[in-house]
Amino acid sequence: MKGKADNVRVMALRALDAIAMGKGLPKDVLERSADDLEQRDRAFLMELVYGVLRYRDTLDWMLRAFLKKPSGLKPFTMNNLRLAVYQITHMRVPDRAAVNESVEIEKAFGTHAVVVNGVLRQLLRNSHQLIIPSLEESPLQHIVLSTSSPQWLAERWLRRFGPTRTLALAQANNTTSAPTLRVNTIVTTRQEIARELDALRIGYALCRYSPHGIRLTEHIPMAALDPLRGKVYIQDEASQLVSFLLDPQEGDYCLDACSAPGGKATHMAALGNDKLNIVAVDGSKNRVNRIIQNAQTLGIKSITPVVADIRALC
């Protein structure tokens, strides 16, 4: 590292750049980045990256008030600015520290340190000018700007649910939770995994709706789950319910049209005792490779992966 740039913040910027360039999903990019970090630094890194991704539209709205030509800045510099503003507005990072770190990072790795310094100090001095309309005054603008929700989605929800429920939904979209595990019932049971989690001293709760689901109650490094490799798969409870609704039986033919990374396909396989005929289609070779890797890890053999645009196969 050059200069005094903070290592974790630089890692966050590298991760944001990688995600923007399509080099992996946020979860995968962060796992690669945070592999050797201590728990505290790992948590800080994840908060920075997911926070900027979650509130990007709102952060850009704030920055546009003080940037004459944002399109003239490189993605690295824009992410550096977003990172600083997110820390100022959403984290317990002192304003001065957030600004100074971003300026040092720009000096070391960017080309617009003067711009970064000027924009951030203007924002601090004039943040009172950034006024979000109240929910009563302008429901759409309030929801879009306060929660960084896509305008088209906010409009649709407003028509269906009204302002109060739409705001609650948009706020819920921005909450984070610890991972949910799906037990690989081909090789074990939920009761057995619960016992192993107890032994590993990892907090959890059994899912209410999915009989195969276990919700962790704390954020942990993924390496902590290494003893459960092949026995569990990280998958939200709602996603697990899809396979139960399908209710595949041994010998059935199943198509997973947009399959990667393979959560639903491997769950269907488990429900059918790995005696189904599952075609798992995805348009990206790299993403299909993830299906193959996940199936191999779980010991599943009933999935046929296909690289294709499903629209061309219809």
Coordinates of C-alpha atoms in Angstrom, one line a residue, residues 205 265 269:
A205 CA -33.0 -20.9 15.3
A265 CA -32.0 -27.4 -8.4
A269 CA -32.7 -33.2 -6.1

